[in-house]
Amino acid sequence: MNKGGAGGGTSGAGGPTAAAAAAAAQKQKSLQQRVDNDIGSIVDNFSIVVNVARVQAADSLLKLVSELKQTAIFSGFASLNDHVEQRSEELNKQAEKTDRILGSIGEDAAASLKEMESHYYSSVVRSNQHLQQ
């Protein structure tokens, strides 16, 4: 009887310990699932944050590129305006030089014409033609 009683006592004591171990294992499994879910949620949220940061960075870069293009265009216009002004000054100087040369040619032509008229009116050929009429 002793053995039976001892065996019955052991099985009675083993029951509550097994139930506590099963409950602890269930609780640990539940906690691990919560941890897994929380980690998954953190990873998902982090992925969303990274994607939002990428979108914001891309938007910022697009704005920067747009500003750089505008700056390049306006700088291009400024340098183009400078070039046009410089070329205009060069052409104005060339026009003034041409006017001076044309004035000089006109004066030379007038002097030459005067000299030729003087020779013509004082020439023998003209005198002879005038007398024959």
mmCIF file of C-alpha atoms in Angstrom:
data_model
loop_
_atom_site.group_PDB
_atom_site.id
_atom_site.type_symbol
_atom_site.label_atom_id
_atom_site.label_comp_id
_atom_site.label_asym_id
_atom_site.label_seq_id
_atom_site.Cartn_x
_atom_site.Cartn_y
_atom_site.Cartn_z
ATOM 1 C CA MET A 1 0.000 0.000 0.000
ATOM 2 C CA ASN A 2 2.823 2.139 0.646
ATOM 3 C CA LYS A 3 3.904 1.956 -2.955
ATOM 4 C CA GLY A 4 0.393 2.637 -4.212
ATOM 5 C CA GLY A 5 -0.048 5.558 -1.892
ATOM 6 C CA ALA A 6 3.305 6.949 -2.885
ATOM 7 C CA GLY A 7 2.489 6.471 -6.544
ATOM 8 C CA GLY A 8 -0.898 8.114 -6.133
ATOM 9 C CA GLY A 9 0.695 10.991 -4.269
ATOM 10 C CA THR A 10 3.281 11.528 -6.998
ATOM 11 C CA SER A 11 0.733 11.540 -9.763
ATOM 12 C CA GLY A 12 -1.394 14.001 -7.778
ATOM 13 C CA ALA A 13 1.579 16.314 -7.261
ATOM 14 C CA GLY A 14 2.674 15.986 -10.934
ATOM 15 C CA GLY A 15 -0.732 17.125 -12.229
ATOM 16 C CA PRO A 16 -0.660 20.673 -10.863
ATOM 17 C CA THR A 17 3.002 21.124 -11.882
ATOM 18 C CA ALA A 18 2.277 19.974 -15.419
ATOM 19 C CA ALA A 19 -0.685 22.353 -15.611
ATOM 20 C CA ALA A 20 1.459 25.243 -14.349
ATOM 21 C CA ALA A 21 4.177 24.359 -16.869
ATOM 22 C CA ALA A 22 1.584 24.193 -19.652
ATOM 23 C CA ALA A 23 0.126 27.544 -18.567
ATOM 24 C CA ALA A 24 3.624 29.062 -18.427
ATOM 25 C CA ALA A 25 4.414 27.658 -21.882
ATOM 26 C CA GLN A 26 1.118 29.034 -23.220
ATOM 27 C CA LYS A 27 1.831 32.423 -21.655
ATOM 28 C CA GLN A 28 5.371 32.407 -23.095
ATOM 29 C CA LYS A 29 3.995 31.462 -26.507
ATOM 30 C CA SER A 30 1.438 34.273 -26.223
ATOM 31 C CA LEU A 31 4.158 36.756 -25.239
ATOM 32 C CA GLN A 32 6.369 35.602 -28.126
ATOM 33 C CA GLN A 33 3.464 36.109 -30.531
ATOM 34 C CA ARG A 34 2.927 39.611 -29.139
ATOM 35 C CA VAL A 35 6.658 40.328 -29.488
ATOM 36 C CA ASP A 36 6.611 38.985 -33.060
ATOM 37 C CA ASN A 37 3.546 41.101 -33.876
ATOM 38 C CA ASP A 38 5.097 44.192 -32.262
ATOM 39 C CA ILE A 39 8.390 43.667 -34.123
ATOM 40 C CA GLY A 40 6.475 43.174 -37.378
ATOM 41 C CA SER A 41 4.551 46.366 -36.684
ATOM 42 C CA ILE A 42 7.789 48.246 -35.923
ATOM 43 C CA VAL A 43 9.369 46.955 -39.149
ATOM 44 C CA ASP A 44 6.282 47.958 -41.150
ATOM 45 C CA ASN A 45 6.220 51.411 -39.548
ATOM 46 C CA PHE A 46 9.960 51.835 -40.132
ATOM 47 C CA SER A 47 9.503 50.846 -43.785
ATOM 48 C CA ILE A 48 6.743 53.435 -44.112
ATOM 49 C CA VAL A 49 8.949 56.085 -42.462
ATOM 50 C CA VAL A 50 11.823 55.221 -44.826
ATOM 51 C CA ASN A 51 9.519 55.414 -47.846
ATOM 52 C CA VAL A 52 8.125 58.766 -46.678
ATOM 53 C CA ALA A 53 11.685 60.027 -46.170
ATOM 54 C CA ARG A 54 12.577 58.862 -49.697
ATOM 55 C CA VAL A 55 9.555 60.651 -51.131
ATOM 56 C CA GLN A 56 10.402 63.829 -49.223
ATOM 57 C CA ALA A 57 14.050 63.614 -50.316
ATOM 58 C CA ALA A 58 13.003 63.061 -53.935
ATOM 59 C CA ASP A 59 10.609 66.011 -53.727
ATOM 60 C CA SER A 60 13.342 68.174 -52.228
ATOM 61 C CA LEU A 61 15.766 67.132 -54.985
ATOM 62 C CA LEU A 62 13.196 67.902 -57.679
ATOM 63 C CA LYS A 63 12.678 71.372 -56.217
ATOM 64 C CA LEU A 64 16.445 71.896 -56.086
ATOM 65 C CA VAL A 65 16.842 70.795 -59.705
ATOM 66 C CA SER A 66 14.034 73.144 -60.716
ATOM 67 C CA GLU A 67 15.684 76.051 -58.901
ATOM 68 C CA LEU A 68 19.040 75.207 -60.494
ATOM 69 C CA LYS A 69 17.437 75.138 -63.941
ATOM 70 C CA GLN A 70 15.811 78.521 -63.337
ATOM 71 C CA THR A 71 19.109 79.925 -62.104
ATOM 72 C CA ALA A 72 20.889 78.542 -65.159
ATOM 73 C CA ILE A 73 18.246 79.994 -67.459
ATOM 74 C CA PHE A 74 18.377 83.420 -65.816
ATOM 75 C CA SER A 75 22.173 83.336 -65.716
ATOM 76 C CA GLY A 76 22.106 82.362 -69.371
ATOM 77 C CA PHE A 77 19.877 85.347 -70.107
ATOM 78 C CA ALA A 78 22.168 87.631 -68.137
ATOM 79 C CA SER A 79 25.259 86.447 -69.998
ATOM 80 C CA LEU A 80 23.331 86.568 -73.263
ATOM 81 C CA ASN A 81 22.307 90.165 -72.502
ATOM 82 C CA ASP A 82 25.921 91.026 -71.699
ATOM 83 C CA HIS A 83 27.031 89.455 -74.976
ATOM 84 C CA VAL A 84 24.337 91.343 -76.922
ATOM 85 C CA GLU A 85 25.353 94.635 -75.303
ATOM 86 C CA GLN A 86 29.020 93.986 -76.058
ATOM 87 C CA ARG A 87 28.251 93.083 -79.666
ATOM 88 C CA SER A 88 26.022 96.159 -79.987
ATOM 89 C CA GLU A 89 28.867 98.389 -78.782
ATOM 90 C CA GLU A 90 31.255 96.774 -81.266
ATOM 91 C CA LEU A 91 28.803 97.307 -84.122
ATOM 92 C CA ASN A 92 28.184 100.928 -83.073
ATOM 93 C CA LYS A 93 31.952 101.580 -83.124
ATOM 94 C CA GLN A 94 32.179 99.937 -86.535
ATOM 95 C CA ALA A 95 29.266 102.081 -87.790
ATOM 96 C CA GLU A 96 30.996 105.245 -86.541
ATOM 97 C CA LYS A 97 34.223 104.188 -88.267
ATOM 98 C CA THR A 98 32.301 103.475 -91.476
ATOM 99 C CA ASP A 99 30.612 106.901 -91.271
ATOM 100 C CA ARG A 100 34.026 108.566 -90.890
ATOM 101 C CA ILE A 101 35.435 106.638 -93.852
ATOM 102 C CA LEU A 102 32.383 107.454 -95.993
ATOM 103 C CA GLY A 103 32.685 111.139 -95.015
ATOM 104 C CA SER A 104 36.339 111.109 -95.993
ATOM 105 C CA ILE A 105 35.529 109.418 -99.307
ATOM 106 C CA GLY A 106 32.810 112.026 -99.949
ATOM 107 C CA GLU A 107 35.234 114.860 -99.235
ATOM 108 C CA ASP A 108 37.871 113.295 -101.508
ATOM 109 C CA ALA A 109 35.267 112.782 -104.250
ATOM 110 C CA ALA A 110 34.084 116.410 -103.939
ATOM 111 C CA ALA A 111 37.664 117.683 -104.101
ATOM 112 C CA SER A 112 38.431 115.473 -107.090
ATOM 113 C CA LEU A 113 35.241 116.590 -108.853
ATOM 114 C CA LYS A 114 36.093 120.241 -108.216
ATOM 115 C CA GLU A 115 39.576 119.685 -109.594
ATOM 116 C CA MET A 116 38.216 117.905 -112.674
ATOM 117 C CA GLU A 117 35.656 120.664 -113.275
ATOM 118 C CA SER A 118 38.389 123.230 -112.976
ATOM 119 C CA HIS A 119 40.533 121.358 -115.503
ATOM 120 C CA TYR A 120 37.580 120.869 -117.806
ATOM 121 C CA TYR A 121 36.482 124.496 -117.801
ATOM 122 C CA SER A 122 40.032 125.692 -118.305
ATOM 123 C CA SER A 123 40.918 123.110 -120.930
ATOM 124 C CA VAL A 124 41.546 123.868 -124.601
ATOM 125 C CA VAL A 125 39.046 121.223 -125.702
ATOM 126 C CA ARG A 126 36.207 122.967 -123.947
ATOM 127 C CA SER A 127 37.257 126.312 -125.249
ATOM 128 C CA ASN A 128 37.329 124.970 -128.802
ATOM 129 C CA GLN A 129 33.890 123.380 -128.441
ATOM 130 C CA HIS A 130 32.472 126.574 -127.000
ATOM 131 C CA LEU A 131 33.866 128.639 -129.863
ATOM 132 C CA GLN A 132 32.456 126.306 -132.512
ATOM 133 C CA GLN A 133 28.932 126.742 -131.326
#
